[in-house]
Structure formats: C-alpha cells, structure tokens
Tab-separated table of C-alpha atoms in Angstrom:
chain	number	residue	atom	x	y	z
Z	1	UNK	CA	-1.755	107.289	10.568
Z	2	UNK	CA	-2.662	110.992	10.354
Z	3	UNK	CA	-4.871	112.328	7.563
Z	4	UNK	CA	-5.268	116.031	6.786
Z	5	UNK	CA	-8.600	117.592	5.804
Z	6	UNK	CA	-9.797	121.193	5.519
Z	7	UNK	CA	-13.352	120.614	6.773
Z	8	UNK	CA	-14.684	117.587	8.626
Z	9	UNK	CA	-18.378	117.100	9.336
Z	10	UNK	CA	-19.242	114.465	11.937
Z	11	UNK	CA	-22.565	112.778	11.126
Z	12	UNK	CA	-24.255	111.991	7.798
Z	13	UNK	CA	-27.758	112.979	8.849
Z	14	UNK	CA	-29.906	115.798	7.505
Z	15	UNK	CA	-27.762	118.616	8.916
Z	16	UNK	CA	-24.440	117.024	8.022
Z	17	UNK	CA	-25.281	116.195	4.421
Z	18	UNK	CA	-27.026	119.538	3.839
Z	19	UNK	CA	-23.981	121.406	5.132
Z	20	UNK	CA	-21.652	119.324	2.972
Z	21	UNK	CA	-23.779	119.814	-0.134
Z	22	UNK	CA	-24.092	123.547	0.586
Z	23	UNK	CA	-20.312	123.808	0.783
Z	24	UNK	CA	-19.985	121.747	-2.411
Z	25	UNK	CA	-22.313	124.180	-4.199
Z	26	UNK	CA	-19.948	126.938	-3.059
Z	27	UNK	CA	-16.975	125.054	-4.481
Z	28	UNK	CA	-15.629	123.913	-1.110
Z	29	UNK	CA	-14.785	120.291	-0.332
Z	30	UNK	CA	-15.610	118.617	2.963
Z	31	UNK	CA	-15.323	115.136	4.450
Z	32	UNK	CA	-18.347	113.622	6.228
Z	33	UNK	CA	-17.654	110.999	8.888
Z	34	UNK	CA	-20.501	108.581	9.657
Z	35	UNK	CA	-20.220	106.054	12.470
Z	36	UNK	CA	-22.723	103.649	10.902
Z	37	UNK	CA	-21.996	101.358	7.972
Z	38	UNK	CA	-24.632	103.099	5.824
Z	39	UNK	CA	-27.014	106.047	5.827
Z	40	UNK	CA	-29.286	106.014	8.882
Z	41	UNK	CA	-33.011	106.507	8.277
Z	42	UNK	CA	-34.282	106.539	11.874
Z	43	UNK	CA	-37.771	108.046	12.108
Z	44	UNK	CA	-38.988	106.960	8.624
Z	45	UNK	CA	-40.302	110.390	7.565
Z	46	UNK	CA	-40.762	113.986	8.691
Z	47	UNK	CA	-43.022	116.924	7.848
Z	48	UNK	CA	-41.231	119.325	5.525
Z	49	UNK	CA	-42.823	122.737	6.003
Z	50	UNK	CA	-42.386	125.847	3.852
Z	51	UNK	CA	-39.069	126.814	5.452
Z	52	UNK	CA	-37.657	123.366	4.647
Z	53	UNK	CA	-38.503	123.731	0.956
Z	54	UNK	CA	-36.728	127.093	0.815
Z	55	UNK	CA	-33.618	125.386	2.182
Z	56	UNK	CA	-33.960	122.447	-0.220
Z	57	UNK	CA	-34.303	124.855	-3.146
Z	58	UNK	CA	-31.179	126.693	-1.969
Z	59	UNK	CA	-29.108	123.517	-2.473
Z	60	UNK	CA	-30.894	122.594	-5.695
Z	61	UNK	CA	-32.780	119.405	-4.742
Z	62	UNK	CA	-36.254	120.772	-4.006
Z	63	UNK	CA	-37.800	119.912	-7.372
Z	64	UNK	CA	-36.606	116.307	-7.412
Z	65	UNK	CA	-38.116	115.731	-3.953
Z	66	UNK	CA	-41.382	117.445	-4.910
Z	67	UNK	CA	-41.895	114.877	-7.646
Z	68	UNK	CA	-41.866	112.049	-5.084
Z	69	UNK	CA	-43.991	113.510	-2.275
Z	70	UNK	CA	-47.590	114.741	-2.215
Z	71	UNK	CA	-48.396	118.412	-1.624
Z	72	UNK	CA	-50.704	118.817	1.390
Z	73	UNK	CA	-53.698	121.117	1.111
Z	74	UNK	CA	-54.351	121.527	4.837
Z	75	UNK	CA	-54.306	120.247	8.394
Z	76	UNK	CA	-57.195	118.904	10.460
Z	77	UNK	CA	-57.508	118.265	14.203
Z	78	UNK	CA	-59.889	115.687	15.692
Z	79	UNK	CA	-60.717	114.750	19.285
Z	80	UNK	CA	-60.382	111.028	19.982
Z	81	UNK	CA	-62.657	111.497	22.987
Z	82	UNK	CA	-65.685	112.810	21.061
Z	83	UNK	CA	-64.673	111.770	17.560
Z	84	UNK	CA	-65.499	115.326	16.425
Z	85	UNK	CA	-63.186	117.357	14.204
Z	86	UNK	CA	-62.219	120.453	16.188
Z	87	UNK	CA	-60.427	122.461	13.496
Z	88	UNK	CA	-59.323	122.496	9.879
Z	89	UNK	CA	-56.898	124.953	8.348
Z	90	UNK	CA	-55.976	125.346	4.707
Z	91	UNK	CA	-52.382	125.826	3.603
Z	92	UNK	CA	-53.551	128.124	0.828
Z	93	UNK	CA	-53.288	131.930	1.158
Z	94	UNK	CA	-53.264	131.952	4.943
Z	95	UNK	CA	-53.557	135.668	5.652
Z	96	UNK	CA	-50.231	137.521	5.725
Z	97	UNK	CA	-48.308	134.271	5.469
Z	98	UNK	CA	-49.478	133.455	1.950
Z	99	UNK	CA	-49.499	129.920	0.581
Z	100	UNK	CA	-47.606	127.227	2.444
Z	101	UNK	CA	-45.817	124.256	0.930
Z	102	UNK	CA	-46.080	121.203	3.178
Z	103	UNK	CA	-45.219	117.599	2.322
Z	104	UNK	CA	-44.299	114.494	4.316
Z	105	UNK	CA	-40.811	113.510	3.146
Z	106	UNK	CA	-39.345	110.022	3.493
Z	107	UNK	CA	-36.021	110.358	5.334
Z	108	UNK	CA	-34.333	107.673	3.244
Z	109	UNK	CA	-35.264	109.468	0.034
Z	110	UNK	CA	-33.979	112.792	1.358
Z	111	UNK	CA	-30.674	111.393	2.622
Z	112	UNK	CA	-30.069	109.440	-0.575
Z	113	UNK	CA	-30.841	112.524	-2.678
Z	114	UNK	CA	-28.396	114.608	-0.641
Z	115	UNK	CA	-25.645	111.968	-0.741
Z	116	UNK	CA	-26.062	111.346	-4.488
Z	117	UNK	CA	-25.376	115.028	-5.165
Z	118	UNK	CA	-22.060	114.899	-3.315
Z	119	UNK	CA	-18.757	113.976	-4.989
Z	120	UNK	CA	-17.672	110.350	-4.644
Z	121	UNK	CA	-15.688	109.806	-1.474
Z	122	UNK	CA	-17.256	112.678	0.471
Z	123	UNK	CA	-18.868	110.327	3.017
Z	124	UNK	CA	-16.682	107.925	4.970
Z	125	UNK	CA	-18.801	105.260	6.703
Z	126	UNK	CA	-17.890	103.185	9.785
Z	127	UNK	CA	-15.891	106.156	11.048
Z	128	UNK	CA	-16.754	106.803	14.672
Z	129	UNK	CA	-15.079	109.752	16.411
Z	130	UNK	CA	-14.066	108.812	19.960
Z	131	UNK	CA	-12.139	111.907	21.053
Z	132	UNK	CA	-11.152	115.429	20.008
Z	133	UNK	CA	-8.095	117.476	20.890
Z	134	UNK	CA	-6.651	120.880	20.020
Z	135	UNK	CA	-3.450	121.041	18.037
Z	136	UNK	CA	-2.384	124.569	17.188
Z	137	UNK	CA	-4.867	125.966	14.664
Z	138	UNK	CA	-6.313	122.511	13.962
Z	139	UNK	CA	-8.426	119.861	15.632
Z	140	UNK	CA	-7.246	116.272	15.904
Z	141	UNK	CA	-10.009	113.687	15.602
Z	142	UNK	CA	-9.276	110.224	16.926
Z	143	UNK	CA	-11.404	107.524	15.286
Z	144	UNK	CA	-12.332	104.128	16.674
Z	145	UNK	CA	-10.252	102.386	14.002
Z	146	UNK	CA	-7.101	104.222	15.093
Z	147	UNK	CA	-7.106	106.822	12.335
Z	148	UNK	CA	-6.235	110.404	13.313
Z	149	UNK	CA	-7.640	113.231	11.190
Z	150	UNK	CA	-6.255	116.762	11.413
Z	151	UNK	CA	-8.813	119.345	10.295
Z	152	UNK	CA	-9.011	123.137	10.026
Z	153	UNK	CA	-12.791	123.134	10.622
Z	154	UNK	CA	-14.840	120.732	12.746
Z	155	UNK	CA	-18.634	120.598	12.424
Z	156	UNK	CA	-20.648	118.349	14.720
Z	157	UNK	CA	-23.880	117.038	13.199
Z	158	UNK	CA	-23.759	113.870	15.264
Z	159	UNK	CA	-27.121	113.943	17.001
Z	160	UNK	CA	-28.350	114.350	20.554
Z	161	UNK	CA	-25.331	112.538	22.047
Z	162	UNK	CA	-22.885	114.597	20.012
Z	163	UNK	CA	-19.174	114.103	20.694
Z	164	UNK	CA	-18.539	117.594	19.314
Z	165	UNK	CA	-21.337	119.075	21.442
Z	166	UNK	CA	-19.790	117.464	24.513
Z	167	UNK	CA	-16.404	118.937	23.602
Z	168	UNK	CA	-18.049	122.385	23.291
Z	169	UNK	CA	-19.564	121.943	26.751
Z	170	UNK	CA	-23.232	121.912	25.731
Z	171	UNK	CA	-23.978	119.062	28.138
Z	172	UNK	CA	-26.535	116.279	28.004
Z	173	UNK	CA	-30.082	116.581	26.696
Z	174	UNK	CA	-33.109	116.353	29.016
Z	175	UNK	CA	-35.876	113.741	28.913
Z	176	UNK	CA	-39.353	115.264	28.669
Z	177	UNK	CA	-41.058	112.297	30.289
Z	178	UNK	CA	-42.805	111.601	26.975
Z	179	UNK	CA	-42.116	108.990	24.305
Z	180	UNK	CA	-43.010	108.535	20.661
Z	181	UNK	CA	-43.866	105.495	18.581
Z	182	UNK	CA	-43.507	105.988	14.835
Z	183	UNK	CA	-44.320	103.853	11.853
Z	184	UNK	CA	-44.651	103.814	8.095
Z	185	UNK	CA	-47.178	101.749	6.136
Z	186	UNK	CA	-46.769	100.745	2.505
Z	187	UNK	CA	-49.601	99.875	0.099
Z	188	UNK	CA	-49.431	97.937	-3.156
Z	189	UNK	CA	-52.175	100.185	-4.504
Z	190	UNK	CA	-53.276	103.698	-3.579
Z	191	UNK	CA	-54.020	104.181	0.132
Z	192	UNK	CA	-56.932	106.486	-0.713
Z	193	UNK	CA	-56.139	109.309	1.733
Z	194	UNK	CA	-56.358	112.957	0.740
Z	195	UNK	CA	-53.017	114.794	0.909
Z	196	UNK	CA	-53.659	116.267	4.353
Z	197	UNK	CA	-51.993	116.350	7.781
Z	198	UNK	CA	-54.435	114.617	10.159
Z	199	UNK	CA	-53.876	115.229	13.897
Z	200	UNK	CA	-55.697	113.504	16.785
Z	201	UNK	CA	-55.794	114.394	20.496
Z	202	UNK	CA	-57.352	112.948	23.621
Z	203	UNK	CA	-56.700	111.254	26.970
Z	204	UNK	CA	-53.083	112.356	27.179
Z	205	UNK	CA	-52.231	111.122	23.700
Z	206	UNK	CA	-51.262	112.938	20.508
Z	207	UNK	CA	-51.127	111.133	17.176
Z	208	UNK	CA	-51.035	111.920	13.500
Z	209	UNK	CA	-51.278	110.361	10.057
Z	210	UNK	CA	-49.560	111.862	6.998
Z	211	UNK	CA	-49.493	110.420	3.456
Z	212	UNK	CA	-46.024	110.640	1.868
Z	213	UNK	CA	-47.054	109.613	-1.629
Z	214	UNK	CA	-49.767	107.496	-3.228
Z	215	UNK	CA	-48.365	104.249	-1.741
Z	216	UNK	CA	-46.999	105.162	1.708
Z	217	UNK	CA	-48.369	106.685	4.910
Z	218	UNK	CA	-46.354	107.862	7.919
Z	219	UNK	CA	-47.854	107.901	11.413
Z	220	UNK	CA	-46.787	108.885	14.925
Z	221	UNK	CA	-48.082	108.452	18.464
Z	222	UNK	CA	-46.805	110.356	21.537
Z	223	UNK	CA	-47.724	109.852	25.186
Z	224	UNK	CA	-46.365	109.923	28.735
Z	225	UNK	CA	-45.552	106.298	29.574
Z	226	UNK	CA	-45.492	104.472	32.872
Z	227	UNK	CA	-42.379	102.433	33.623
Z	228	UNK	CA	-44.238	99.280	32.587
Z	229	UNK	CA	-45.147	100.862	29.249
Z	230	UNK	CA	-41.542	101.932	28.664
Z	231	UNK	CA	-40.522	98.300	28.969
Z	232	UNK	CA	-42.429	97.626	25.719
Z	233	UNK	CA	-40.059	99.788	23.682
Z	234	UNK	CA	-38.064	96.851	22.322
Z	235	UNK	CA	-41.094	94.798	21.265
Z	236	UNK	CA	-42.726	96.143	18.066
Z	237	UNK	CA	-45.685	93.770	18.373
Z	238	UNK	CA	-46.522	95.036	21.864
Z	239	UNK	CA	-45.993	98.649	20.790
Z	240	UNK	CA	-48.405	98.187	17.905
Z	241	UNK	CA	-51.127	96.684	20.106
Z	242	UNK	CA	-50.581	99.380	22.710
Z	243	UNK	CA	-51.079	102.151	20.136
Z	244	UNK	CA	-54.227	100.505	18.764
Z	245	UNK	CA	-55.656	100.288	22.289
Z	246	UNK	CA	-55.181	104.037	22.846
Z	247	UNK	CA	-56.647	105.510	19.660
Z	248	UNK	CA	-60.147	106.140	21.008
Z	249	UNK	CA	-62.754	107.435	18.560
Z	250	UNK	CA	-60.438	107.642	15.593
Z	251	UNK	CA	-61.838	106.880	12.106
Z	252	UNK	CA	-61.546	103.177	11.269
Z	253	UNK	CA	-59.747	103.983	8.026
Z	254	UNK	CA	-57.024	105.732	10.007
Z	255	UNK	CA	-56.759	102.914	12.559
Z	256	UNK	CA	-56.336	100.501	9.662
Z	257	UNK	CA	-53.097	102.284	8.689
Z	258	UNK	CA	-51.532	101.268	12.000
Z	259	UNK	CA	-53.008	97.763	11.875
Z	260	UNK	CA	-51.430	97.246	8.453
Z	261	UNK	CA	-47.952	98.419	9.499
Z	262	UNK	CA	-45.364	95.635	9.440
Z	263	UNK	CA	-43.400	95.144	12.668
Z	264	UNK	CA	-40.067	96.081	11.079
Z	265	UNK	CA	-41.535	99.507	10.264
Z	266	UNK	CA	-42.335	100.455	13.875
Z	267	UNK	CA	-39.935	102.113	16.313
Z	268	UNK	CA	-40.075	103.817	19.698
Z	269	UNK	CA	-37.903	106.564	21.173
Z	270	UNK	CA	-37.890	108.919	24.165
Z	271	UNK	CA	-38.600	112.593	23.448
Z	272	UNK	CA	-35.668	114.726	24.522
Z	273	UNK	CA	-34.799	118.389	24.255
Z	274	UNK	CA	-31.981	120.758	25.091
Z	275	UNK	CA	-32.699	123.298	27.775
Z	276	UNK	CA	-32.996	126.406	25.562
Z	277	UNK	CA	-31.178	128.588	28.099
Z	278	UNK	CA	-28.096	126.399	27.675
Z	279	UNK	CA	-27.924	127.717	24.111
Z	280	UNK	CA	-27.800	131.265	25.459
Z	281	UNK	CA	-25.177	130.447	28.093
Z	282	UNK	CA	-23.230	127.772	26.213
Z	283	UNK	CA	-21.125	127.550	23.070
Z	284	UNK	CA	-22.706	126.771	19.713
Z	285	UNK	CA	-19.267	127.468	18.286
Z	286	UNK	CA	-15.802	127.793	19.783
Z	287	UNK	CA	-12.752	128.584	17.715
Z	288	UNK	CA	-12.894	126.440	14.588
Z	289	UNK	CA	-15.625	124.050	15.823
Z	290	UNK	CA	-19.425	124.233	15.920
Z	291	UNK	CA	-22.574	122.079	16.003
Z	292	UNK	CA	-25.726	121.878	13.879
Z	293	UNK	CA	-28.922	119.840	13.664
Z	294	UNK	CA	-29.892	117.702	16.664
Z	295	UNK	CA	-26.428	118.230	18.114
Z	296	UNK	CA	-27.451	121.876	18.491
Z	297	UNK	CA	-31.209	121.986	19.033
Z	298	UNK	CA	-32.847	118.662	19.942
Z	299	UNK	CA	-36.542	119.444	20.377
Z	300	UNK	CA	-39.859	117.670	20.767
Z	301	UNK	CA	-41.768	117.025	17.512
Z	302	UNK	CA	-44.807	119.113	18.485
Z	303	UNK	CA	-44.298	121.874	15.889
Z	304	UNK	CA	-42.664	119.540	13.356
Z	305	UNK	CA	-39.526	121.631	12.944
Z	306	UNK	CA	-36.636	119.351	13.947
Z	307	UNK	CA	-35.696	118.212	10.438
Z	308	UNK	CA	-36.669	121.546	8.896
Z	309	UNK	CA	-34.430	123.426	11.308
Z	310	UNK	CA	-31.544	121.061	10.488
Z	311	UNK	CA	-31.922	121.961	6.815
Z	312	UNK	CA	-31.848	125.661	7.729
Z	313	UNK	CA	-28.675	125.097	9.778
Z	314	UNK	CA	-26.940	123.517	6.807
Z	315	UNK	CA	-27.658	126.438	4.483
Z	316	UNK	CA	-26.692	129.150	6.989
Z	317	UNK	CA	-23.540	127.308	8.061
Z	318	UNK	CA	-22.376	126.647	4.492
Z	319	UNK	CA	-22.982	130.296	3.584
Z	320	UNK	CA	-21.175	131.730	6.616
Z	321	UNK	CA	-18.237	129.368	6.239
Z	322	UNK	CA	-17.936	130.015	2.495
Z	323	UNK	CA	-17.910	133.771	3.085
Z	324	UNK	CA	-15.139	133.338	5.636
Z	325	UNK	CA	-12.968	130.973	3.595
Z	326	UNK	CA	-13.317	132.808	0.278
Z	327	UNK	CA	-12.640	136.269	1.669
Z	328	UNK	CA	-9.417	137.800	0.362
Z	329	UNK	CA	-6.710	137.895	3.071
Z	330	UNK	CA	-5.580	141.354	4.164
Z	331	UNK	CA	-1.978	140.260	4.238
Z	332	UNK	CA	-0.230	137.168	2.981
Z	333	UNK	CA	-2.415	134.263	4.028
Z	334	UNK	CA	-1.272	132.636	7.257
Z	335	UNK	CA	-2.612	129.824	9.442
Z	336	UNK	CA	-3.439	132.346	12.151
Z	337	UNK	CA	-5.426	134.626	9.847
Z	338	UNK	CA	-7.267	131.682	8.304
Z	339	UNK	CA	-8.159	130.394	11.774
Z	340	UNK	CA	-9.462	133.855	12.723
Z	341	UNK	CA	-11.639	134.079	9.602
Z	342	UNK	CA	-13.042	130.595	10.255
Z	343	UNK	CA	-13.751	131.537	13.869
Z	344	UNK	CA	-15.588	134.710	12.797
Z	345	UNK	CA	-17.606	132.774	10.192
Z	346	UNK	CA	-18.719	130.210	12.748
Z	347	UNK	CA	-19.565	132.950	15.253
Z	348	UNK	CA	-21.754	134.582	12.630
Z	349	UNK	CA	-23.509	131.267	12.061
Z	350	UNK	CA	-23.994	130.759	15.807
Z	351	UNK	CA	-25.446	134.231	16.200
Z	352	UNK	CA	-27.957	133.612	13.386
Z	353	UNK	CA	-29.057	130.223	14.708
Z	354	UNK	CA	-29.093	130.822	18.478
Z	355	UNK	CA	-32.431	132.630	18.760
Z	356	UNK	CA	-34.138	130.600	16.062
Z	357	UNK	CA	-33.176	127.429	17.939
Z	358	UNK	CA	-34.217	128.922	21.287
Z	359	UNK	CA	-37.618	129.866	19.862
Z	360	UNK	CA	-38.341	126.463	18.306
Z	361	UNK	CA	-37.201	124.406	21.302
Z	362	UNK	CA	-39.288	126.505	23.685
Z	363	UNK	CA	-42.374	126.616	21.467
Z	364	UNK	CA	-42.255	122.863	20.816
Z	365	UNK	CA	-42.070	122.077	24.518
Z	366	UNK	CA	-44.968	124.400	25.432
Z	367	UNK	CA	-47.148	123.225	22.536
Z	368	UNK	CA	-46.503	119.615	23.527
Z	369	UNK	CA	-47.635	120.363	27.070
Z	370	UNK	CA	-50.968	121.797	25.891
Z	371	UNK	CA	-51.545	119.218	23.181
Z	372	UNK	CA	-50.996	116.217	25.408
Z	373	UNK	CA	-52.607	117.423	28.658
Z	374	UNK	CA	-55.271	115.099	30.016
Z	375	UNK	CA	-57.494	117.140	32.373
Z	376	UNK	CA	-61.149	117.842	31.540
Z	377	UNK	CA	-60.648	121.621	31.661
Z	378	UNK	CA	-57.490	121.515	29.544
Z	379	UNK	CA	-59.162	119.176	27.049
Z	380	UNK	CA	-62.124	121.553	26.743
Z	381	UNK	CA	-59.875	124.592	26.257
Z	382	UNK	CA	-57.694	122.794	23.712
Z	383	UNK	CA	-60.595	121.461	21.657
Z	384	UNK	CA	-62.704	124.650	21.717
Z	385	UNK	CA	-60.197	127.497	21.856
Z	386	UNK	CA	-56.658	126.342	21.138
Z	387	UNK	CA	-57.087	123.934	18.220
Z	388	UNK	CA	-57.133	126.609	15.523
Z	389	UNK	CA	-54.493	128.690	17.288
Z	390	UNK	CA	-52.087	125.752	17.548
Z	391	UNK	CA	-52.584	124.828	13.899
Z	392	UNK	CA	-51.863	128.433	12.951
Z	393	UNK	CA	-48.763	128.415	15.147
Z	394	UNK	CA	-47.307	125.581	13.072
Z	395	UNK	CA	-47.614	127.741	9.973
Z	396	UNK	CA	-46.172	130.782	11.734
Z	397	UNK	CA	-43.016	128.874	12.693
Z	398	UNK	CA	-42.735	127.641	9.100
Z	399	UNK	CA	-42.765	131.229	7.782
Z	400	UNK	CA	-39.004	131.553	7.930
Z	401	UNK	CA	-36.446	131.981	5.171
Z	402	UNK	CA	-32.895	130.843	5.862
Z	403	UNK	CA	-31.724	132.634	2.701
Z	404	UNK	CA	-29.716	131.439	-0.243
Z	405	UNK	CA	-26.150	130.309	-0.609
Z	406	UNK	CA	-23.543	132.957	-1.317
Z	407	UNK	CA	-22.896	131.925	-4.919
Z	408	UNK	CA	-26.429	130.758	-5.845
C-alpha cells in the first residue's frame, strides 16, 4: 500500500517535533514517523540555555515550560580533588551578553508539550523506516510493516544512526572514548538545592548536578572507561556504585542525590560525535531531503548544546521550508518547480546550520578534552586559569538567536 504525504519527518525527538510544530505554526502539515511505540525520553533532562528559550518562544511553548522548571541564577565549578570551589559565574547581566535564561528541562515534559500542540494524527508510532529510494520528484519510504510512503519532502531527525543521514552519505559517527552515566532523582518534598548548575572536576571525571524543579534533580557523570568498566553499562546497580566511588571530595548533600536515585532512573551511553569536517565536505541536504538534530550534529555534552541546537534546527528548517513552499510560482505551478523551490529552501537551511554545527561540535570536543584531563599540570591549569573561562564559554555559545518563524 502506498500513502502520499507532502512532508515526512523521521523521528519524534526534539528536532523532529520542533520542526513539525514550526511548520504547523506556519500553516503547513507534516507527518512524523517514530519507530518506537511511544515518545522516547532517553537522557531524562537537558540544560536549556538562552538560545533554547528563544527557539521555544518562537514556537509558542516557552512560557508553559518556564512554569515547570526553575530559573538558574548561576554556575559553580568545584574540584573533587581539593574540594575547593574554583569558580562561580552569575547568569545575570554578564557583560555584553546581558542576562541569560538557563533551566534544566525534563525531556519527557518537553516532548509531551511539543506533541500536545500538534494536530491529532501528526505522529505515527511504530513506524520504522528501513529504506529510501528516489522516485521522480518524490522520495519513497519503505517501512518495516510494509507500508510505502511517497513524500515531496524528507527530513531526517532520527538520531546518530540516522537512516536519512546514511542515505545522504554523512557516514557513521565517531566514538570519543568517553562515556556518560545519567540519572534523575525525585523527592517527595523539596530537595533543598538552590537553582544553580553545579559542576565538579577531578581525576579524569566530570560530573554535574542540576535541579529541574522543587522535586527533581538531574545529574550526569562522564569519564574515559576501561573495557572492564564498559561491561558495567547494562547493570544500573553497578553503575551507581561505580559513580559513587569516583566522586572524590564532593559535598555529601550532592552525593546523596546519586545515592537516592532509583535504579530505573539510571542509564549509560557512549559519547559520540560527528567529525565536523564531514559537515563541510558532506551533504546536510540533497534535493528534497535533509537532516536535523543528532542526525546532523551529534556532539559531546561538554557545552550543553545538543538539545538546544536541535531546537534551533527546527525553527530554521521550518522557516526556510515555509518560505519555499509558500512562495508564489513564477509560472503555473509544476512538480519540477515545486521540487526546485524545496531544494533551494533546504539548501538555505543547510547553509545557515553548517557553521553553527561545526562550531558547537568542535568546541564541545575541545572543552571535553580540557575538562576531563587527568594530569597534574592540566588539573592545575584548569582549576586556576580555565575554570572561569570555560564557564564563560558556555554562555558565549548560548548567545545565539535562531530567529522567529516567518509568520510569527
């Protein structure tokens, strides 16, 4: 059975749902295909920096999310070797950058908010794309259940192992050699933490604790594992004990967050990235197909911009595609002219996102190297000279405006 659609988005993650909602705000319908049976909330939460809130405001859901997540007033960095705080930076009136809006957003809340704003039937679950082929001015998507969908526009938001990215020739992602363990802890009463991003470094380990709201706290732990340590990835109990054994001179109140975390709220994953030069040499878009989110720019979490950048992608892509589709045809509208306008719209999107993605992937990788280095000299330099600079760098990368939607 063949189904016809104008725009198909593969993947109901942050980038996919943001793009779909952005198009909906512009009066354009899309279909979102999700391979899972429900919305995926891998990662529990993410840091939404100033640039993310500009994107969320552009699609009209910023205020509803603000009501459910605490506003941070700053970021602190502490050495787990000495137990001494090495830097603290306020998010208020930071020089030329002005005030910053930073909150830790629960992924489930964000995805549910995005999906609830979409028309009924926009997301089709249990719909895994297994192959793609050209067919004139359309793409044919073959699904695992035998369905064939013919679409005028194909957008891949299907993560680091993107089927669409593979079709575009972007290739596989690279393993950094580092891994992350993440968790989220829930309290019946207030957890008692100030709304602040708390970072900790020492002995080759980077970790952080971020309150989401009055009852929940998100935490992460990154390190370079041995093969034996990687074998623990499927055992939450062992992962939890491993993290607790590596925290060093961290405040007991912070350690207690990890101790309290239930085993079903702990997960581990390798840290991967796309070689940034592949974005310069490869195809972000080709014809009537493109990629966004982790399918475009998988990066390490060291500047906290993965989810934020996915939100930016969605706004820019929806705007560029709306401009292309709503432009008056020069002659009588034909399939060929429509295909050309779509191609030009996606090229414009790719041009806007290429260097932003290159910058964030590269910066994240370099920052991760400095933050997690374990030599005495590097530790001294990081704790005495780089701590404030690195904290400021996070704010600098967040000082970006993806713009508004065309009709907003």
